[in-house]
Structure formats: C-alpha cells, structure tokens
Short mmCIF file of C-alpha atoms in Angstrom, two decimals:
data_model
loop_
_atom_site.label_atom_id
_atom_site.label_comp_id
_atom_site.label_asym_id
_atom_site.label_seq_id
_atom_site.Cartn_x
_atom_site.Cartn_y
_atom_site.Cartn_z
CA MET A 22 -12.42 -10.16 19.53
CA ALA A 23 -8.46 -9.92 21.71
CA THR A 24 -9.06 -11.06 25.36
CA ILE A 25 -5.74 -11.05 27.06
CA GLN A 26 -5.93 -12.48 31.18
CA VAL A 27 -3.91 -10.72 34.02
CA TYR A 28 -3.41 -12.41 36.97
CA VAL A 29 -2.62 -11.09 40.05
CA GLU A 30 -0.84 -13.04 42.27
CA GLU A 31 -1.48 -11.28 45.31
CA GLN A 32 -5.37 -11.26 45.13
CA ASN A 33 -5.20 -14.46 43.27
CA ARG A 34 -7.45 -13.37 40.57
CA ASN A 35 -7.37 -12.66 36.99
CA TYR A 36 -8.98 -9.75 35.34
CA ASN A 37 -9.73 -9.48 31.71
CA VAL A 38 -8.52 -6.67 29.01
CA THR A 39 -10.95 -6.98 26.07
CA VAL A 40 -9.98 -5.88 22.67
CA ASN A 41 -12.70 -5.84 19.63
CA LEU A 42 -13.21 -4.72 16.24
CA VAL A 43 -15.90 -2.64 15.28
CA ASN A 44 -18.11 -1.41 12.67
CA GLY A 45 -20.14 0.99 14.06
CA VAL A 46 -20.84 5.00 14.09
CA LEU A 47 -19.22 7.14 16.62
CA ASP A 48 -20.77 10.10 18.01
CA ASP A 49 -18.37 12.68 15.85
CA GLY A 50 -21.26 13.90 14.05
CA THR A 51 -20.38 12.32 11.00
CA GLY A 52 -22.62 9.29 10.70
CA ASP A 53 -19.95 7.22 9.06
CA SER A 54 -20.53 4.20 9.95
CA ILE A 55 -16.15 3.13 10.45
CA TYR A 56 -13.44 0.44 11.61
CA TYR A 57 -12.76 1.19 15.09
CA LEU A 58 -11.27 -0.97 18.20
CA THR A 59 -12.64 -0.57 21.72
CA LEU A 60 -10.66 -1.88 24.56
CA SER A 61 -11.83 -2.10 27.79
CA THR A 62 -11.01 -3.78 31.14
CA THR A 63 -12.22 -5.33 34.33
CA LEU A 64 -9.46 -4.16 36.30
CA THR A 65 -10.64 -1.11 38.64
CA TYR A 66 -9.69 2.12 39.66
CA PRO A 67 -8.51 2.23 43.82
CA ASP A 68 -11.86 3.44 44.49
CA GLY A 69 -14.06 0.78 42.97
CA THR A 70 -14.66 2.42 39.86
CA ARG A 71 -14.52 1.35 36.31
CA PHE A 72 -12.37 2.40 33.30
CA PRO A 73 -13.89 3.72 30.65
CA THR A 74 -13.79 1.67 27.22
CA TYR A 75 -11.40 3.17 24.57
CA VAL A 76 -11.77 3.89 21.54
CA ILE A 77 -8.96 3.13 19.01
CA GLN A 78 -8.67 4.26 15.64
CA ASP A 79 -4.89 4.65 14.97
CA LEU A 80 -1.68 4.34 16.83
CA THR A 81 -1.73 7.92 18.80
CA ASP A 82 -4.88 6.58 20.93
CA THR A 83 -2.74 5.84 23.62
CA PRO A 84 -3.30 6.07 27.14
CA PRO A 85 -2.95 9.15 28.95
CA GLY A 86 0.96 9.45 28.99
CA TYR A 87 1.89 7.05 26.77
CA GLY A 88 3.13 8.17 22.99
CA ALA A 89 2.33 6.88 20.12
CA ALA A 90 2.89 3.50 19.18
CA ALA A 91 4.29 1.44 16.36
CA THR A 92 2.68 -1.82 16.32
CA PHE A 93 -0.85 -2.71 17.83
CA THR A 94 1.68 -5.10 20.29
CA GLU A 95 2.88 -2.19 21.86
CA LEU A 96 -0.42 -0.28 21.97
CA VAL A 97 -2.09 -3.11 24.12
CA ASN A 98 0.83 -3.86 26.21
CA ASP A 99 0.67 0.17 26.58
CA TYR A 100 -3.06 -0.29 27.87
CA ILE A 101 -1.99 -2.86 29.94
CA GLY A 102 0.28 -1.27 31.94
CA TYR A 103 -1.57 1.72 32.20
CA PHE A 104 -3.79 -0.52 34.06
CA LEU A 105 -1.71 -1.70 36.41
CA VAL A 106 -0.43 1.35 37.65
CA GLN A 107 -3.62 3.44 37.76
CA GLY A 108 -6.10 0.97 38.91
CA GLU A 109 -6.63 -1.25 42.16
CA VAL A 110 -3.49 -3.41 42.03
CA GLY A 111 -1.32 -0.48 41.16
CA GLN A 112 -2.11 1.28 44.03
CA SER A 113 -2.38 -0.89 47.10
CA SER A 114 0.06 -1.74 48.84
CA SER A 115 0.48 -5.43 50.86
CA SER A 116 1.71 -3.49 54.17
CA SER A 117 -0.82 -1.33 55.97
CA SER A 118 0.62 -0.61 59.13
CA THR A 119 2.69 2.91 59.28
CA SER A 120 5.05 4.72 61.60
CA GLU A 121 5.79 7.93 61.41
CA SER A 122 9.84 6.92 62.00
CA SER A 123 10.01 4.17 59.80
CA SER A 124 12.71 2.84 58.06
CA SER A 125 12.78 1.85 54.89
CA TRP A 126 12.09 -1.54 52.66
CA GLN A 127 11.88 -3.02 49.62
CA TYR A 128 9.32 -4.64 47.61
CA SER A 129 9.40 -6.14 44.57
CA SER A 130 7.04 -8.70 43.10
CA SER A 131 5.81 -9.49 38.97
CA THR A 132 2.85 -10.32 38.46
CA SER A 133 2.45 -12.36 34.80
CA SER A 134 -0.29 -11.70 32.53
CA SER A 135 -1.54 -14.81 30.25
CA SER A 136 -4.06 -14.66 27.13
CA SER A 137 -5.40 -16.68 25.29
CA SER A 138 -7.22 -16.21 21.64
CA SER A 139 -10.15 -18.16 20.67
CA SER A 140 -9.03 -19.17 17.62
CA SER A 141 -5.27 -21.42 17.29
CA GLY A 142 -2.29 -22.15 19.29
CA GLY A 143 -1.52 -21.16 22.79
CA THR A 144 -0.99 -16.96 23.46
CA SER A 145 0.79 -15.28 26.55
CA SER A 146 2.09 -12.27 27.42
CA SER A 147 3.43 -10.73 30.59
CA SER A 148 3.85 -7.84 32.19
CA SER A 149 5.49 -6.95 35.67
CA THR A 150 4.91 -4.43 38.45
CA SER A 151 7.53 -3.73 40.85
CA LEU A 152 7.38 -1.49 43.59
CA SER A 153 9.98 -0.03 45.54
CA SER A 154 9.60 1.53 48.98
CA SER A 155 11.28 4.20 51.11
CA SER A 156 10.32 6.04 54.15
CA SER A 157 6.96 6.86 53.81
CA SER A 158 7.05 9.23 50.72
CA THR A 159 4.70 7.74 47.80
CA SER A 160 6.15 8.33 44.47
CA GLU A 161 5.67 6.66 41.47
CA SER A 162 6.56 6.11 38.30
CA SER A 163 6.08 4.26 34.93
CA SER A 164 7.41 3.26 32.05
CA SER A 165 5.63 1.04 29.18
CA SER A 166 3.97 -1.90 31.81
CA SER A 167 5.88 -2.01 34.28
CA THR A 168 5.84 -0.13 37.71
CA SER A 169 7.41 1.65 40.17
CA GLU A 170 5.81 2.71 43.07
CA SER A 171 6.52 3.77 46.98
CA SER A 172 4.57 3.70 49.98
CA SER A 173 5.30 3.76 54.00
CA SER A 174 4.84 0.83 55.98
CA SER A 175 6.06 -0.69 59.50
CA SER A 176 8.48 -3.59 59.70
CA THR A 177 7.65 -6.12 58.02
CA SER A 178 9.42 -9.14 56.40
CA GLU A 179 8.49 -11.56 54.48
CA SER A 180 9.57 -13.22 51.57
CA SER A 181 7.57 -15.30 48.95
CA SER A 182 8.18 -17.34 45.83
CA SER A 183 5.71 -18.78 43.41
CA SER A 184 4.91 -19.64 40.00
CA SER A 185 2.22 -18.76 37.47
CA THR A 186 2.20 -21.04 34.16
CA SER A 187 -0.15 -20.22 31.45
CA GLU A 188 -1.46 -21.79 28.72
CA SER A 189 1.63 -21.50 26.61
CA SER A 190 4.93 -21.37 27.90
CA SER A 191 4.74 -18.13 29.97
CA SER A 192 5.59 -18.55 33.19
CA SER A 193 6.76 -15.93 35.36
CA SER A 194 8.08 -16.53 39.31
CA THR A 195 6.83 -13.90 42.38
CA SER A 196 9.37 -13.15 44.89
CA GLU A 197 8.74 -10.29 47.37
CA SER A 198 10.64 -9.38 49.62
CA SER A 199 10.85 -6.51 52.70
CA SER A 200 13.27 -5.86 55.59
CA SER A 201 13.47 -2.89 57.45
CA SER A 202 13.72 -2.50 61.30
CA SER A 203 11.74 0.09 63.08
CA SER A 204 13.33 1.78 66.68
CA MET B 20 -15.46 -9.74 17.93
CA ALA B 21 -14.89 -10.84 13.93
CA SER B 22 -16.32 -8.55 11.21
CA SER B 23 -17.53 -10.35 8.40
CA VAL B 24 -17.55 -8.50 5.08
CA GLN B 25 -20.03 -9.62 2.54
CA ILE B 26 -19.13 -8.87 -0.23
CA TYR B 27 -21.51 -9.12 -3.95
CA SER B 28 -20.86 -9.81 -7.20
CA ASN B 29 -21.48 -7.24 -9.80
CA GLY B 30 -24.75 -9.23 -11.34
CA ASN B 31 -25.51 -9.09 -7.12
CA THR B 32 -26.13 -13.18 -7.92
CA SER B 33 -23.11 -14.02 -5.71
CA THR B 34 -21.42 -13.60 -2.09
CA LYS B 35 -18.22 -13.89 -0.47
CA THR B 36 -17.26 -13.41 3.15
CA VAL B 37 -14.21 -11.69 4.23
CA SER B 38 -13.78 -11.91 8.08
CA VAL B 39 -11.75 -9.33 9.97
CA ASP B 40 -10.81 -9.67 13.36
CA PHE B 41 -8.59 -8.83 16.11
CA VAL B 42 -6.31 -11.25 17.34
CA GLY B 43 -3.58 -11.99 20.29
CA GLU B 44 -1.61 -15.04 18.94
CA ILE B 45 2.01 -15.77 18.86
CA LEU B 46 3.60 -15.60 15.36
CA ALA B 47 6.28 -18.23 15.03
CA ALA B 48 8.54 -16.14 12.64
CA ASN B 49 8.35 -13.12 15.15
CA PHE B 50 8.80 -15.91 18.55
CA ALA B 51 11.81 -14.83 20.84
CA THR B 52 12.86 -16.51 24.45
CA ASN B 53 14.76 -13.52 25.47
CA VAL B 54 13.91 -12.48 29.15
CA GLY B 55 11.32 -10.62 29.04
CA SER B 56 9.83 -10.32 26.08
CA THR B 57 6.74 -10.95 25.09
CA GLU B 58 5.81 -13.74 22.64
CA VAL B 59 1.97 -13.04 21.86
CA GLU B 60 1.51 -9.99 19.49
CA TYR B 61 -1.30 -8.48 18.40
CA PHE B 62 -2.53 -7.56 15.24
CA PHE B 63 -5.19 -7.61 11.98
CA LYS B 64 -6.16 -10.69 10.83
CA PHE B 65 -7.51 -10.93 7.23
CA GLN B 66 -9.63 -14.42 6.13
CA THR B 67 -11.40 -15.59 3.51
CA SER B 68 -12.76 -18.97 1.79
CA ALA B 69 -13.15 -16.79 -1.45
CA ARG B 70 -10.55 -17.95 -4.58
CA ASP B 71 -8.91 -15.96 -7.02
CA SER B 72 -10.34 -16.35 -10.79
CA ALA B 73 -7.32 -18.79 -10.51
CA ASN B 74 -9.33 -21.05 -8.44
CA VAL B 75 -6.52 -20.26 -5.97
CA GLN B 76 -6.96 -19.79 -2.46
CA LEU B 77 -6.40 -16.26 -1.52
CA PRO B 78 -3.72 -16.04 1.33
CA VAL B 79 -4.53 -14.67 5.10
CA LYS B 80 -3.51 -11.23 5.39
CA LEU B 81 -2.21 -10.11 8.80
CA VAL B 82 -1.50 -6.45 9.84
CA LEU B 83 0.80 -5.37 13.30
CA ALA B 84 0.93 -1.51 12.60
CA LEU B 85 -0.29 0.76 10.33
CA SER B 86 2.78 1.04 8.32
CA ASP B 87 2.11 -2.57 6.83
CA LEU B 88 0.52 -1.11 3.88
CA ALA B 89 -1.22 -3.89 1.63
CA LEU B 90 1.25 -4.30 -0.86
CA ASN B 91 4.04 -6.04 0.32
CA GLY B 92 4.08 -3.49 3.13
CA ASN B 93 5.36 -0.74 0.73
CA VAL B 94 2.07 0.60 -0.81
CA GLN B 95 -1.24 0.94 -0.66
CA SER B 96 -3.03 -1.09 -3.10
CA ALA B 97 -6.21 1.41 -3.94
CA SER B 98 -3.73 4.05 -4.61
CA ASN B 99 -0.23 4.89 -5.37
CA ASN B 100 0.18 5.76 -1.54
CA SER B 101 3.22 4.90 0.17
CA SER B 102 2.27 6.47 3.59
CA SER B 103 1.21 4.89 6.74
CA TYR B 104 -2.45 3.87 6.89
CA GLY B 105 -4.33 7.34 8.72
CA ASN B 106 -6.29 4.97 10.86
CA VAL B 107 -7.79 1.00 11.02
CA HIS B 108 -10.61 2.09 9.10
CA SER B 109 -8.85 2.74 5.92
CA MET B 110 -6.36 0.21 6.45
CA VAL B 111 -9.60 -2.34 6.98
CA VAL B 112 -11.45 -0.96 3.58
CA ASP B 113 -7.52 -0.92 1.35
CA TYR B 114 -6.93 -4.29 2.78
CA ILE B 115 -10.72 -5.70 0.95
CA TYR B 116 -10.22 -3.98 -1.80
CA ASP B 117 -6.92 -5.53 -2.52
CA TYR B 118 -9.01 -8.71 -2.12
CA ILE B 119 -11.28 -7.98 -4.48
CA ASN B 120 -9.45 -6.36 -7.10
CA GLY B 121 -6.38 -7.79 -6.80
CA HIS B 122 -2.91 -6.93 -8.12
CA ILE B 123 -0.40 -6.79 -11.01
CA ALA B 124 3.19 -7.60 -10.17
CA ASN B 125 5.15 -5.14 -8.92
CA GLN B 126 1.75 -2.80 -8.49
CA TYR B 127 3.38 0.57 -8.00
CA ASN B 128 6.77 -0.56 -7.78
CA SER B 129 6.25 -2.10 -4.68
CA GLY B 130 7.36 -5.57 -5.09
CA VAL B 131 4.38 -7.40 -4.81
CA SER B 132 3.56 -10.87 -6.58
CA ALA B 133 0.96 -11.35 -8.53
CA GLN B 134 -2.37 -11.46 -6.92
CA LEU B 135 -6.52 -12.37 -9.24
CA PRO B 136 -9.11 -10.92 -8.76
CA MET B 137 -11.66 -12.38 -6.52
CA LYS B 138 -13.84 -15.46 -8.41
CA PHE B 139 -17.85 -14.96 -7.76
CA ASN B 140 -18.45 -17.83 -9.87
#
C-alpha cells in the first residue's frame, strides 16, 4: 500500500492519497478473482463530496482528461494532480471580495506533498499548484500535476513565504503575491 | 495493502509465500536532484523468503510499468511474448509464475540470467 500525504499549506492540513493492491472480484460479471489497484483520497470536491474510489487495472485507467500513463509513477502523479485541480484545494481562492472593475492580480503558490512508505526508506513527492488571476473571469487549465486557475478579486496585497520539509529531502517553498489596485 | 500468495508444493507438503505490494519509494538508481523532479516512484514490489533449488535466495523484483516484462524486461516468463502486460493481473501472475518455475539463461532470447525453480523442501 502506498500512502501519499498531500500537505496544503493554506489550510495547514494534510490529505491522503492511498493506493492499494487488491486481489478480488470486480463487478464485471466474470466472477474471476483478479489483481488490481484501488486509488482513493481524503481530498474532496469543492462542495465537500468525496471523490470516488478509482479502480486501476492498467495504465490507461487514468483520471478524466488524462492520456495513458507510461509508468505507475506517472499514473499516481496524474491522479494527485487531478485531485488538486478538481478538488476543494484547486477551486478555492484566497481572496473573497469581488469588484466589477477589479484590476488584475496574480497569485502563485506551490504546495508540497510528502509521502511516506510503510517499509523501508523515506519517500517524498511533490506537485505544485499555481494560480493566476486577471479581471473577473475564471479560466482553468492543467497539465500533469500543475494547475493554473483564474479568479477575480479586488485589491489585495500580500506576500509570504514558508517552507515545509518532508521525511526525506523534500522541501518546498510557498510564496504568494498579489497586487492590484482598484479605482 | 500487500497481497500474499501461498504456493503449495506438488505434494502439498509445504508452502512458500510470495508477497506483492504497491509502494512509493525512492530508487537509488533513478534518484534525481533536478528542480521539479519527483524522487519518489510508485511501483509493484515482489518479495519472497523462498529459495531456489540451489538454495539461493530469490531476488526482490520491481515493476514500474506494464512493459517491465519478467525476463530481463524483454519477454514474459510464461510464454514467448514480448508485448506489454495487458493489465495488472496478468503482470502479477506472470511474475509469480517466474518465481515458481524459474527460467533458463537467455530464455526466449531475452538476455536474462538463469534462475532455478523455487525450492519447497
């Protein structure tokens, strides 16, 4: 079993992505007991509902919108990226106020994820989330484990940086900055 | 969660266990320090305490992709098939088959080293 801890700095909270090897019977009518993976997460959709548990039988069993993976590492990272984009983390904005004539601001951040394995050694992985914004329109794009998102906001200005370190040599810094002016 | 496979000898007089798990760990050979690189890799790990018929410990085997075929990465073990495994199940079954039956050197022109069959007594 592989359990990946995804740390979301804005919430100061860890989420889990868990991959299990299962030997069991799937609801496909054959009745055969087979080996497959199940992938689940404690990350949720923006409305709070949970993601389903995904069944993985081969490298084409990828998240919606993703092409076939070449390796299981790519596959798991695609799912982590998908959860971050589609989930509560990717859809939320740090700014809440809106203005019809808001000018542009930029927001960028990186979140680190750390994983640990139950057996030997330390492990780590990371994915980044970045958001940028202009005006009041919202657009979204993603590639692999990175996310771009837009949203609207009124004038805010903040900057911060911090770092987190995981069990083995994983560290990331988060910086966010935004500036804008409203007239 | 690891899946343990009990393998019975032909006379059902003894059993050996092969453990299969899906893990996220660092592979020293692939470790990179490039900016943005992901050090952890996710793969299947096969382990057994069983020995081969010459009393040599059978090795740990790692599978990073369905194209990692049992014989030197080039050919499946149970048949002369150089196609990628169709799914996780067929991969697991073929690797366990390889533990039990072993293979000759360069079997199916795969370039693999010889591995003797599993020892039960």
